[in-house]
Each structure stands twice: as C-alpha cells, then as structure tokens.
XYZ file of C-alpha atoms in Angstrom:
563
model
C -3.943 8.753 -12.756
C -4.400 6.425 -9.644
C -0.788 5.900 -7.434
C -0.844 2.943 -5.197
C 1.508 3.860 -1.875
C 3.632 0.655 -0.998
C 6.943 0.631 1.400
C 8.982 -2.165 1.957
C 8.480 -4.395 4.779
C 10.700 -6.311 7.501
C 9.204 -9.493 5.837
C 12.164 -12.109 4.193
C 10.404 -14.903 1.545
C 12.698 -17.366 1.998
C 11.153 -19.774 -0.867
C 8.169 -19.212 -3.117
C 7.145 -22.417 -4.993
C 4.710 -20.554 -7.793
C 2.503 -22.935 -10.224
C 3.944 -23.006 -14.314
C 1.582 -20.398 -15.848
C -2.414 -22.069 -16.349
C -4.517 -21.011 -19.595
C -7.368 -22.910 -17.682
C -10.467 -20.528 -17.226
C -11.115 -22.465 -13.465
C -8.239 -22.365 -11.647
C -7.397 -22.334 -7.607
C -3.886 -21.814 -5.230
C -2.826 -22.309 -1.850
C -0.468 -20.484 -0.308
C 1.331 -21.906 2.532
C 3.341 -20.651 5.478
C 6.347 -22.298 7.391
C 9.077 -20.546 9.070
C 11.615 -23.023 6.967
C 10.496 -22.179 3.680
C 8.317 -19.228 3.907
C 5.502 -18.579 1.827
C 4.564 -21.669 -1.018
C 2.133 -21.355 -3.325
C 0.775 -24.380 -5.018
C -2.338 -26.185 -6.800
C -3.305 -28.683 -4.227
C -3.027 -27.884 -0.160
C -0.063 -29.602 1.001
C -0.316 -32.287 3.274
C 0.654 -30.872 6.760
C 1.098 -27.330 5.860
C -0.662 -24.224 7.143
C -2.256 -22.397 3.914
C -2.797 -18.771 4.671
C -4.992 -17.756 1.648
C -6.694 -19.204 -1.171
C -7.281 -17.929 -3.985
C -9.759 -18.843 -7.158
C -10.557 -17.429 -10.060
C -12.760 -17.750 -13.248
C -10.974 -16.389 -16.317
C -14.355 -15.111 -18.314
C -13.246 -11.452 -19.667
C -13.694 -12.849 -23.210
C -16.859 -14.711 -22.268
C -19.295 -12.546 -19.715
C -16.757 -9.463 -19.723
C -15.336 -10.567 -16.527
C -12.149 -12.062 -14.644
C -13.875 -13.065 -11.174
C -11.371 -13.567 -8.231
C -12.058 -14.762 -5.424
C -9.177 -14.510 -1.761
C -9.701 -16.136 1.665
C -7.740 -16.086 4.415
C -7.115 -18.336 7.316
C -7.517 -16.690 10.414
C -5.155 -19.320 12.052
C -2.473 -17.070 10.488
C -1.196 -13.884 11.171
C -2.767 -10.712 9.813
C 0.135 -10.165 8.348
C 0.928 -13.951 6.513
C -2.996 -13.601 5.526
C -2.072 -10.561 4.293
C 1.531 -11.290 2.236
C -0.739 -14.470 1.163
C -3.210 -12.891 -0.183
C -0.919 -10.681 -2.680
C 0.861 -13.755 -3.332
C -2.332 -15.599 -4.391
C -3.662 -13.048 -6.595
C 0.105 -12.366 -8.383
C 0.071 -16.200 -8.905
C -3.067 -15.968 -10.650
C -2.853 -12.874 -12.640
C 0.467 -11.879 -13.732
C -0.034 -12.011 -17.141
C -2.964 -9.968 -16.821
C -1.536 -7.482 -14.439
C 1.407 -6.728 -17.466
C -1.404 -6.449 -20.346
C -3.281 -4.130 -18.465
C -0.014 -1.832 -17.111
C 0.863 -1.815 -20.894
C -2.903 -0.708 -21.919
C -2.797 1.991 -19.726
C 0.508 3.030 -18.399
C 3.290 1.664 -21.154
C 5.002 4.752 -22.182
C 3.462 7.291 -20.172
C 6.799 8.721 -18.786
C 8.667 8.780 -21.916
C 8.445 12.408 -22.666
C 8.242 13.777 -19.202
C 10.870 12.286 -16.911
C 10.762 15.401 -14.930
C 7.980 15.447 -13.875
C 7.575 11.618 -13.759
C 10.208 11.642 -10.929
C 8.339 15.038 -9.246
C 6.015 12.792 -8.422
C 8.038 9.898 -7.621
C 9.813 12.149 -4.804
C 6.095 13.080 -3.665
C 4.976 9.369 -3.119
C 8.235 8.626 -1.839
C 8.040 11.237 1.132
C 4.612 10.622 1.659
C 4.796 6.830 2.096
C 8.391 7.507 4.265
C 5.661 8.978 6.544
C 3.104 6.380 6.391
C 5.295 3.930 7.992
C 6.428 6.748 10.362
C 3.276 6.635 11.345
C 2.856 2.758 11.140
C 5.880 1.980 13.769
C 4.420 4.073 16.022
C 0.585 3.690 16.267
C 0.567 0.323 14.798
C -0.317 -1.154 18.089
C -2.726 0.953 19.451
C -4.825 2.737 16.557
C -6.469 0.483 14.166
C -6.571 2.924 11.491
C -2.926 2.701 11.384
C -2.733 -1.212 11.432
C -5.141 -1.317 8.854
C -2.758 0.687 6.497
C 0.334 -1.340 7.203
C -2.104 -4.806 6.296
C -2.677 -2.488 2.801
C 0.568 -2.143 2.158
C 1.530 -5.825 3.213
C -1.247 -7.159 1.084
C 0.271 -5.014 -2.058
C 3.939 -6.014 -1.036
C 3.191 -9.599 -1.350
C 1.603 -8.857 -4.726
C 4.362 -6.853 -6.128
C 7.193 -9.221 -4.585
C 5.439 -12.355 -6.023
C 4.860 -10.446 -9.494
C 8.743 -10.375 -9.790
C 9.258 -13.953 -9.022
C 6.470 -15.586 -11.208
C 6.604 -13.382 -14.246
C 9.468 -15.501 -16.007
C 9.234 -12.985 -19.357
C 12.167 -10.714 -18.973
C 10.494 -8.196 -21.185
C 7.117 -8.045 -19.269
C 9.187 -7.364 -15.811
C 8.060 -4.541 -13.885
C 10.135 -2.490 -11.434
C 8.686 -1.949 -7.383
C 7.976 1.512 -9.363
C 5.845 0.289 -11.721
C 3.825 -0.966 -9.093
C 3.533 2.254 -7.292
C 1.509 3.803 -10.355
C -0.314 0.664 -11.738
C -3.409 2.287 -12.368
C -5.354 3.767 -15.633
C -4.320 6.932 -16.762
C -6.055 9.716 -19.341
C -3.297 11.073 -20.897
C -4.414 14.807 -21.681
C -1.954 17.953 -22.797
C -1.934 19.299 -19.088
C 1.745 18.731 -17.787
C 0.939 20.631 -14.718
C 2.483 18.661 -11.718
C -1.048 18.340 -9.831
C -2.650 17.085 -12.783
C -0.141 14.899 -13.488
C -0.336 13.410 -9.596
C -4.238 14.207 -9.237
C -6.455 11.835 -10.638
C -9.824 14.366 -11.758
C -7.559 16.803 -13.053
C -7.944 16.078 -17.004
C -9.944 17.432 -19.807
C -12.307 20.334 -18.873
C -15.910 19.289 -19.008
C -14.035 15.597 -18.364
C -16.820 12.858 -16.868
C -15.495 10.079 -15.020
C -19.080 7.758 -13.961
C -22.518 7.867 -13.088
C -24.242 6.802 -10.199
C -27.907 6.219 -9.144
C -29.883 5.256 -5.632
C -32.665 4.320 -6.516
C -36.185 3.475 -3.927
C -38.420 1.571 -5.463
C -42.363 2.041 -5.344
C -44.339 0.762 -2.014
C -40.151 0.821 -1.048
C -40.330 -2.741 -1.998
C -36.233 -2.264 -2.673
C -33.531 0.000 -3.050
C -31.158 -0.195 -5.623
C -27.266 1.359 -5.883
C -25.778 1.085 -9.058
C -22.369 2.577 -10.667
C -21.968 2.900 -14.040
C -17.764 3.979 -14.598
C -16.400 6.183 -17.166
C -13.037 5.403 -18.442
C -10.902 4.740 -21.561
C -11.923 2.123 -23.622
C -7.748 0.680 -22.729
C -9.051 0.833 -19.314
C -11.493 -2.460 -19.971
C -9.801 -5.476 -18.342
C -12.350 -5.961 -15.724
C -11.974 -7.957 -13.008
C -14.689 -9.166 -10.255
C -13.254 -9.570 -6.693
C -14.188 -10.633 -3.410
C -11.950 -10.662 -0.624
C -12.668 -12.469 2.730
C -10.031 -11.740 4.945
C -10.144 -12.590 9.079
C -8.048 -9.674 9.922
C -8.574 -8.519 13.306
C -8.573 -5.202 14.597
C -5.200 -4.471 16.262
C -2.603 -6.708 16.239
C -3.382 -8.471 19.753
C -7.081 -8.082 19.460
C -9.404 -10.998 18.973
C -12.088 -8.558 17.590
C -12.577 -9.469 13.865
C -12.609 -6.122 11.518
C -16.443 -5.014 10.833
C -15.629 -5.296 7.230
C -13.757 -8.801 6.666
C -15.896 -9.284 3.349
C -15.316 -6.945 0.750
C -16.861 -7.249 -3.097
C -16.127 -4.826 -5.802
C -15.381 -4.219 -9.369
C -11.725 -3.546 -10.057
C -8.074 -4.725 -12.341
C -5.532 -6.366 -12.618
C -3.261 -5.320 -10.217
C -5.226 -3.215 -8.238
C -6.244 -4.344 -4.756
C -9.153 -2.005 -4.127
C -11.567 -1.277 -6.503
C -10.661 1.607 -8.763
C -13.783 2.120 -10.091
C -15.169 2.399 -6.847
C -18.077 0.714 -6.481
C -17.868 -1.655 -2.653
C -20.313 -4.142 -0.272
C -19.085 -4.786 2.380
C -19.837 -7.491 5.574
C -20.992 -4.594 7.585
C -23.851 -3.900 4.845
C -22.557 -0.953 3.290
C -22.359 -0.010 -0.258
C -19.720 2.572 -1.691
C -19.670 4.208 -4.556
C -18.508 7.516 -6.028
C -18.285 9.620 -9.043
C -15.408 12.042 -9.209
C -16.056 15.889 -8.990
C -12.438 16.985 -9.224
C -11.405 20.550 -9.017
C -11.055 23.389 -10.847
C -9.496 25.624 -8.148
C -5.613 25.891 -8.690
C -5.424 27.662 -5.220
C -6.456 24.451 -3.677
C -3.669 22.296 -4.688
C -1.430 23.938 -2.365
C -3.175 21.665 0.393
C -1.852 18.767 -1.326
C 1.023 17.448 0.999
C 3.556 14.297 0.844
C 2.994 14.120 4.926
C 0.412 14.128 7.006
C -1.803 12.454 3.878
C -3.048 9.414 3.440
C -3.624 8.561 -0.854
C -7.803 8.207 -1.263
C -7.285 4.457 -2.464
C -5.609 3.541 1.067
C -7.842 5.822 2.844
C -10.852 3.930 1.028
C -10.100 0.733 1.848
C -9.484 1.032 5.522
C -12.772 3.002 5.706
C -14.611 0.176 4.247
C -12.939 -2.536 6.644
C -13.270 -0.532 9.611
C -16.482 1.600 9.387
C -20.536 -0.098 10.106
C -22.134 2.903 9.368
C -22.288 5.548 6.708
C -21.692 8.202 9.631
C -18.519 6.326 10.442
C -17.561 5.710 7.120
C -17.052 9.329 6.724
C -15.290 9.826 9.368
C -12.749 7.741 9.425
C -12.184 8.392 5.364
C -11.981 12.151 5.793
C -8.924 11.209 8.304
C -5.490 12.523 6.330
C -7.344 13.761 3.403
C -5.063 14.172 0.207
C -7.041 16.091 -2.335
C -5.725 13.510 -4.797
C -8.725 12.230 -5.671
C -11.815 14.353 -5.101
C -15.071 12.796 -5.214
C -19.118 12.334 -4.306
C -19.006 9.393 -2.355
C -22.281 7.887 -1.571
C -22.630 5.066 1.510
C -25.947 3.518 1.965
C -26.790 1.486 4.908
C -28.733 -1.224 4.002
C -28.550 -2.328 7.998
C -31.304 0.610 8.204
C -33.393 -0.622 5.019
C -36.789 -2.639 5.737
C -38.951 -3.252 2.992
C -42.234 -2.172 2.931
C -40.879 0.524 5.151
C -42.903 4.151 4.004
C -41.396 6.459 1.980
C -41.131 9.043 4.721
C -40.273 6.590 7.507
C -36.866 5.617 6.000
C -34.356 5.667 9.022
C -32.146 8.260 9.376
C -28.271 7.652 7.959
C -29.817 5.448 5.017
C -27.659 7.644 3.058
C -24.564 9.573 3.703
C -23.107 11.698 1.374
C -19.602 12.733 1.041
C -17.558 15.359 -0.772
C -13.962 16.276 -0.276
C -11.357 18.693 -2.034
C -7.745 19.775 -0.742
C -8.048 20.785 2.110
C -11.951 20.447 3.022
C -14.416 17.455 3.083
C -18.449 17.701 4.202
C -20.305 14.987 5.285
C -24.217 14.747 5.944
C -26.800 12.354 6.215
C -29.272 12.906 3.082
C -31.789 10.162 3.826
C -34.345 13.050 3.489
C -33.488 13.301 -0.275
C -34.973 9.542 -0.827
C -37.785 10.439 1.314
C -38.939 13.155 -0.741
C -38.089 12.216 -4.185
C -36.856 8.682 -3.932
C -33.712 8.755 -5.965
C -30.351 10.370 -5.379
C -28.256 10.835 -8.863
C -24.898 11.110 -9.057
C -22.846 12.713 -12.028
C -19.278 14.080 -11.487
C -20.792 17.751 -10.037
C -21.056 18.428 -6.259
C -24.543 18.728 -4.088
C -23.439 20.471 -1.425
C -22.859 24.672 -2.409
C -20.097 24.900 -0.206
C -17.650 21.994 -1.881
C -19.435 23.137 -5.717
C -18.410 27.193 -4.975
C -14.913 26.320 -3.667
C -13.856 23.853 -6.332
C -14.361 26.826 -9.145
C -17.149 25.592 -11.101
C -19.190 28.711 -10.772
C -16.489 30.080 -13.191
C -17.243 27.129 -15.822
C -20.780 27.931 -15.399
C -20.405 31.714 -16.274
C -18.392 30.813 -18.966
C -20.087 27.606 -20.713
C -23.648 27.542 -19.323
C -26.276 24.847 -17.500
C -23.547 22.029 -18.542
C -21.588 22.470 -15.860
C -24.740 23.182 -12.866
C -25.804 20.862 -10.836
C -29.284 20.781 -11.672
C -29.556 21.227 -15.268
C -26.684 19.417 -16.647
C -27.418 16.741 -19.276
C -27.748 13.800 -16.936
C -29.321 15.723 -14.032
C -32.522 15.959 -16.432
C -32.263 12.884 -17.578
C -32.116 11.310 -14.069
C -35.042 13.614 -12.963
C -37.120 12.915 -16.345
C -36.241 8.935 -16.215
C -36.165 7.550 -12.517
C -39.695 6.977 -12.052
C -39.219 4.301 -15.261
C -37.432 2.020 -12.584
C -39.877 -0.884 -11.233
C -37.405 -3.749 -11.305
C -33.664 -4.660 -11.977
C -34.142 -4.611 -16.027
C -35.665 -1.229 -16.089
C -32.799 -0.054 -13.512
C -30.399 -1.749 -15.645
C -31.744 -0.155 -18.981
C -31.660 3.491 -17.257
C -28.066 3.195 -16.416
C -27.015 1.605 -19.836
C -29.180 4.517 -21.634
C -27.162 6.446 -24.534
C -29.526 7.658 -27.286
C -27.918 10.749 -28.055
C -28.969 11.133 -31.842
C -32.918 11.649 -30.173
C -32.857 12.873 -27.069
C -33.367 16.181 -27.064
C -30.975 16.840 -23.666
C -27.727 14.947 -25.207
C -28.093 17.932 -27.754
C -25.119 20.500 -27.667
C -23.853 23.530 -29.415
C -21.660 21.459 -31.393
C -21.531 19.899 -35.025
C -23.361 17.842 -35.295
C -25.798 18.799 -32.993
C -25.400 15.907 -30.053
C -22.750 13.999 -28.468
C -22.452 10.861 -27.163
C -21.030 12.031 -23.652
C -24.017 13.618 -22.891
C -25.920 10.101 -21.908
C -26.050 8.020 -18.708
C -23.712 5.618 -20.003
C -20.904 8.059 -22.286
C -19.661 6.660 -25.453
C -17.287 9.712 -27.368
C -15.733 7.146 -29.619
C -19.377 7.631 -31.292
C -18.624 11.343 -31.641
C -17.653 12.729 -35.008
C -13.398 12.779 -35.402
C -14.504 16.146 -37.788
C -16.861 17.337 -35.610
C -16.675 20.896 -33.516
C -17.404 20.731 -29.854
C -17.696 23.919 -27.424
C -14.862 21.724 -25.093
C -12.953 18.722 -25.817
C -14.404 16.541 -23.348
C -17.711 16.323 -25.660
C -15.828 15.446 -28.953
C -14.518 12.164 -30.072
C -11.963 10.551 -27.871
C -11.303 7.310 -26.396
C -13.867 7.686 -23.626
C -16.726 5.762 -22.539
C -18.809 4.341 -19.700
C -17.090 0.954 -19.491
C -19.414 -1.306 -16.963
C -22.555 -1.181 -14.963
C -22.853 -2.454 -11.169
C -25.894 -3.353 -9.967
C -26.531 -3.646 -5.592
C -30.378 -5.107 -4.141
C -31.222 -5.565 -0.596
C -31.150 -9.069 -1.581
C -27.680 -9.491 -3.326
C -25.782 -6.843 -0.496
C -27.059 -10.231 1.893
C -24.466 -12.210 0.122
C -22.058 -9.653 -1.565
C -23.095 -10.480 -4.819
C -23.831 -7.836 -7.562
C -25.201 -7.750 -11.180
C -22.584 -6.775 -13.368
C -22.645 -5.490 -17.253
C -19.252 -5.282 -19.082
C -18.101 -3.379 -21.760
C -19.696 0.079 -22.952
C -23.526 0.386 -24.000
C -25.364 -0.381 -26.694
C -28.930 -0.917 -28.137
C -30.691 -0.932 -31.575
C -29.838 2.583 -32.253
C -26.305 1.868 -30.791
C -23.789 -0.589 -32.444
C -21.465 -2.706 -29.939
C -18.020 -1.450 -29.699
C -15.569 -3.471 -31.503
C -11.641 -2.617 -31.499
C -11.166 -3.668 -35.277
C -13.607 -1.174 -37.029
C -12.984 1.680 -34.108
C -10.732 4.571 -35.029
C -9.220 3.827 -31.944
C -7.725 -0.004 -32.671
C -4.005 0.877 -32.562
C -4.698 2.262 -28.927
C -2.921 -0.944 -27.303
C -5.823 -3.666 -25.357
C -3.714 -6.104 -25.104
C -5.953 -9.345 -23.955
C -9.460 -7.702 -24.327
C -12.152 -9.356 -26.323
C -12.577 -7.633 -29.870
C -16.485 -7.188 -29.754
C -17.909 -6.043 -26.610
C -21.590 -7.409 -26.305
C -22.180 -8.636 -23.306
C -25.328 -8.850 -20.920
C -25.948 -8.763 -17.067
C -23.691 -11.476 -15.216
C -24.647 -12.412 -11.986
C -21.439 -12.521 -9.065
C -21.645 -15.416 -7.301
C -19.118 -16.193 -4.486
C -18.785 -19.850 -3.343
C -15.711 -22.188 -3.321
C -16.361 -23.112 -6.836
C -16.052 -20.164 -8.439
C -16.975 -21.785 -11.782
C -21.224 -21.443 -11.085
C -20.988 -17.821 -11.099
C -23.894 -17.036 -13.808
C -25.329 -15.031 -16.939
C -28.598 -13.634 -16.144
C-alpha cells in the first residue's frame, strides 16, 4: 500500500467554475486565477484572465492502453497558484477515473480492520503534523522544504477540486480517502508495518523488473521498467508535468527538474510505478526489495520522516545528477517503501563513447531500508558487462544481509540470491539478444514459462508464470502446489513496459506497452474468461492486447502515436 501525505493549507477557493463532465477522448482546461473569484477552471482561456495551468489529456486506456495527461504552468503565477492549478486541472479532467480506480484497488479495504486502519491514520497524521512543522519554518530558506509544501499544494488542489466536481454523491471521497489513494495487495498479514509498508506482502512477493541496457559499439543505452502489480491495478495513465517552479520562494532560479514524464494513475501525482525523465536528463526507476527484518521496523517513525513518494518527487525536481539524486532522497528516510533505485545520467552518455570510457556517475545505484540507505556510483558494472538488471533483490551485501534474506535463502534456496534467482539468469543468459528497441522490448515482455528451463520450480506443475521477466500468476494453476504463495495463481502480473533512449530522454518521451504480456505461446489477458473477473476494474478495457505507443508531448496532445 502507497499513502500520499497531504495537510491542509492557508489557501481559501473562493469560486471554482469546473466544466459539465466530457466523454470526449481530446479534451483541454484552463485554470484561472483572480483574487475576486479565485481559481476558475474552464474550456476556453478567458478573455483577460491569468490562467495558471493547463491541462490536456488524451483519453486512450481502451485504445493504446493509455490515459496521457499532459500540465503546464505559467510561471507568471505563483508557485503556489501553479501549484493549486495544477491539482485543479488534473481533478477537472479525471474525476471519474480517479473514483474507478480508488474502487479497483482500495474500495473496502478497511472494512474488517478499522483498528488498524485508524493505527495508521494516527501515524500519517503525526507525521504530516510534522511536515508542515517543518514547512513554516524552513520554507524560506531550504528548498527541500519548499519543494514539499508545492507537493502537498499540488495534491490539495487535487483533492479540494475532486470534492467540488464529482457531482455523484455515491462516488464522493473523504480528504482520507485521498491520503491512501494508491494500489494495495491485500495479503493475510495484519501486522501494522505491513499494513503501512508498501513491500511488506506475500513472501517470495515480486513487485517489477528493470533493465540498463548498453548497446554494442555503445551506439545507445536503454532504461526500461517493466511493473508488477495486480491486474485491478491497470488504469494507466501517461503524464508529463511542466511546471516553472522556482527554487525558494523569492528565488528567480528555475528548479533543475521543471519537466517531469512518468507512468502513473489516476489520482496519483508522482508516478507509482516509478519509472521518471526528468529536464535535468535523469532517468529513475526502481524495483522494490522490501524487508524481511522485523527488527528494522522499529526505525519507522511518524517524525522526522519524509513518505518515499514525497521524498521521490522532490529528489527528481531538485537533483542534476545521480550523486545528488541520492542524496537529497536519502534525506528523512521512512523505511516505508524500500527499494533499488537506479538513476542514470544521460548528461554523461556520448555515443560511440568505448565501453570502458563511460564517465563516471553514468549510473548510481541506490538501496535503502529503515534506518540505513547506500549509495554508489556503479558505472563500472556497464563497463564490464554492459547491462545492469534489476529484480526486487539487493546488490549491495550490506542492505541484502540486513534486510533478512540470507534466512529465505537457507530456507528456500537460489530463488531468493541475488545471482541465481530466476530472472538474474535470464537477464545474464538474454541481454546480449538486445541490438535495437524491438529486441529490448521483446526481452522485457518475455514470459515463456512452460519452456524455459529457469521459470521451472518445485511446484505442480513444474513452472510458474512468476518466474519470467514480465510475471503473469493468473496463468498459474488455481489447483496447483507451490513451495510459497507468491509463485501460485493470484491476481498478479507485470502490468506495463517503459521504454527510455538517449534520443527520447531529449524530449521526455518514452515507449510505452500496456497491459500484461503475451505472445504465441501466451494468450492476451481478458477479464471475462479470467478466474479473476469479479475482482472489480471498473473502466478497464476487457482484452488487453496492446503494442508499443509512442509518448509524445506537444500542445495537441491528440498526435501522440502507435509504433
């Protein structure tokens, strides 16, 4: 489970003027400013009035397998009206698919644990009582802090404007709702860390895959993200935010990272998947590691922490270099969330450049748990073997000995080492197949788990579809036996692919794939013939067959493109 951190502001909307709900796949708003009337949002600019954000979108999920939004600011606004606009814009646009996805994935999840629902209520609620501590006082003079107050302004205008547009009594979601609008696994641990910790699920539990990738002659480098999810989880939404925020509020210096792109939902104002380029060249990914140390959860804190997604975002607006992306993320770690987070520096990349004269802090690699996080630059690793793989275990010994998984090791074998898991070998074995973005694209869509010999298992049958680059457990036997759950049949599966160039990080743009894999030897999923169609997917196409979509970002959002 993700939890968004949001605290009220000293901000009054005196008069919202929202748009009658649009079924229109193109559609654009402007959202004005006045002191008399506050913030408007509307179809057309008006005539006179300052607009503060636009927002567009392209309404494809049920034709490419993607929403794309699209947010600009105005940087003869405030930070904060660009910031209260932007919510409002993307509210406007997506309320009804903000309530179908909260009903996919969070409808009902308190129902039989109210207890512990409001545990962790009284957690957020002291931690973010602290944030804006923190905010009124270093607001003014330490960007980091600024840049969390413009994250929670952003996510108050979305929320506030959510209440105001959403006319359906029954789809009406409390501020609370707000605060946890994220997927969530449900799993038979009622544990209050697992409960607050996202990671902390089935053991064995995968949650994405993730692959650098430098080509031959280094005529590229590729960064792709493949997530792992429920198959609720799939209302996928492309998103680009340009926002002229500046550093501190009477600074004139622009933030490094005013352009962000990334794969996300409804609702969610930073990826979620986690998959980022930014304006300073950087691309961000991660695949969670977790933790399987209970000792460690006594570093978890409601003060002095700042939740990963907040800690995330301000890292990618503030930071130009992998070195300095660490940094300033490991700043109020919360152990919430606890991840290998991979920033490559495509500032540093020259084509043509030799293998073994790559610059140094290409690639930084991060891992954090409660109470610890180590940072290094691993540029060396693409020098000498020209791929870095990524797949929910951690490189460096310290962070893999802490977190306990020496224990799942002695007890269930290679599956859970770092080097001989299923997609370790697979990555190893498969890489060198990578010449262009097709062959990249096939390697991180690849699930053949009836014939390859490494998605085999001491299970009945003898395979499982988790144990591929690109999961899919809903092809797993309901009947069949499985050493741990996570390798049986449940409603889990990769759910996308993202695709970064040293081309398309130029422009922000990615190559996208919706929906989970499949191939000859691999049917499509489709909710009406899965054994999971009564899970709720409210406004998700039935059949999920969909090929690489090309992000585009100008004004008219409507030429983004299927490759």
């Amino acid at each position: 489970m993700k939890f968004v951190i949001l605290q009220a502001v000293t901000l009054t909307i005196t008069f919202i003027l929202l748009p009658n709900a649009s079924s229109e796949r193109y559609e654009s708003v402007y959202v004005h400013w006045s002191s008399e009337l506050g913030f408007q949002a509307t179809r057309h600019p008006m005539e006179g009035g300052l607009v503060c954000a636009t927002a567009s979108i392209d309404r494809g999920l049920n034709v490419t397998g993607w929403h794309v939004l699209h947010i600009s600011t105005n940087e003869s606004c405030t930070n904060e009206q660009q910031a209260f606009s932007a919510g409002v814009g993307e509210a406007v646009l997506t309320y009804n698919d903000i309530y179908q996805h909260w009903f996919n994935t969070m409808h009902g999840m308190c129902d039989n644990r109210k207890a512990l629902c409001q545990k962790v209520q009284n957690f957020l609620n002291k931690n973010y009582k602290w944030s804006y501590k923190m905010i009124n006082k270093n607001r003014k003079t330490q960007p980091y802090w600024y840049q969390v107050e413009l994250f929670l302004m952003q996510l108050r205008g979305l929320a506030a404007s959510y209440q105001v547009v959403q006319k359906d009594e029954q789809k009406k979601l409390t501020f609370n709702d707000f605060l946890t609008s994220y997927d969530y696994d449900d799993d038979d641990d009622d544990d209050f860390e697992s409960f607050l910790v996202r990671g902390a699920k089935l053991r064995g539990s995968r949650s994405c895959s993730g692959l650098i990738k430098l080509l031959p002659d280094s005529s590229d480098l590729y960064t792709s993200h493949d997530t792992w999810s429920s198959f609720e989880s799939m209302w996928k939404v492309l998103k680009k935010y340009d926002f002229h925020f500046t550093i501190l509020p009477t600074s004139n210096d622009t933030i490094p990272g005013n352009s962000i792109s990334f794969s996300s939902y409804p609702g969610e104002i930073q990826s979620g998947d986690d998959f980022y380029i930014t304006s300073a060249s950087l691309v961000v990914q991660e695949t969670t590691t977790g933790n399987n140390n209970k000792s460690l959860w006594a570093y978890v804190k409601p003060e002095g922490q700042i939740m990963e997604q907040i800690r995330t975002m301000i890292a990618n607006r503030l930071a130009t270099s992998g070195k300095e992306w660490s940094k300033i993320f490991s700043k109020y770690n919360s152990g919430t969330y606890n991840n290998q987070w991979m920033i490559v520096d495509y500032k540093l990349f020259k084509k043509g450049t030799p293998q073994n004269q790559l610059e140094n802090n290409l690639l930084w690699i991060l891992e954090q748990l409660p109470g610890y996080v180590k940072a290094a630059d691993m540029t060396d690793e693409l020098r000498v073997q020209t791929y870095w793989p990524s797949y929910n275990i951690p490189y460096f010994s310290e962070v893999f000995n802490l977190s306990g998984n020496n224990a799942l090791v002695r007890k269930y074998g290679d599956w859970f080492t770092y080097d001989k898991n299923p997609r370790a070998l697979m990555f190893k074995r498969d890489h060198v197949k990578v010449k262009d973005t097709i062959s990249m694209i096939a390697l991180m869509r690849y699930n053949n788990y009836k014939y390859d010999p490494l998605s085999r298992c001491e299970c009945t049958p003898p395979y499982s579809g988790e144990n591929a680059i690109a999961a899919r457990n809903d092809v797993n036997p309901a009947n069949g036996t499985y050493p741990f759950a996570a390798l049986g049949h449940r409603s889990h599966t990769a759910t996308d692919m993202k695709l970064a160039t040293a081309d398309l990080v130029n422009t922000l743009q990615m190559i996208a794939v919706s929906g989970p894999p499949y191939s000859d030897d691999l049917p499509p999923f489709r909710w009406s013939t899965s054994d999971f169609k009564d899970n709720s997917h409210l406004g998700q196409p039935d059949l999920w067959e969909f090929h690489p979509y090309l992000s585009i970002w100008p004004e008219d959002i409507s030429e983004n493109s299927i490759l």
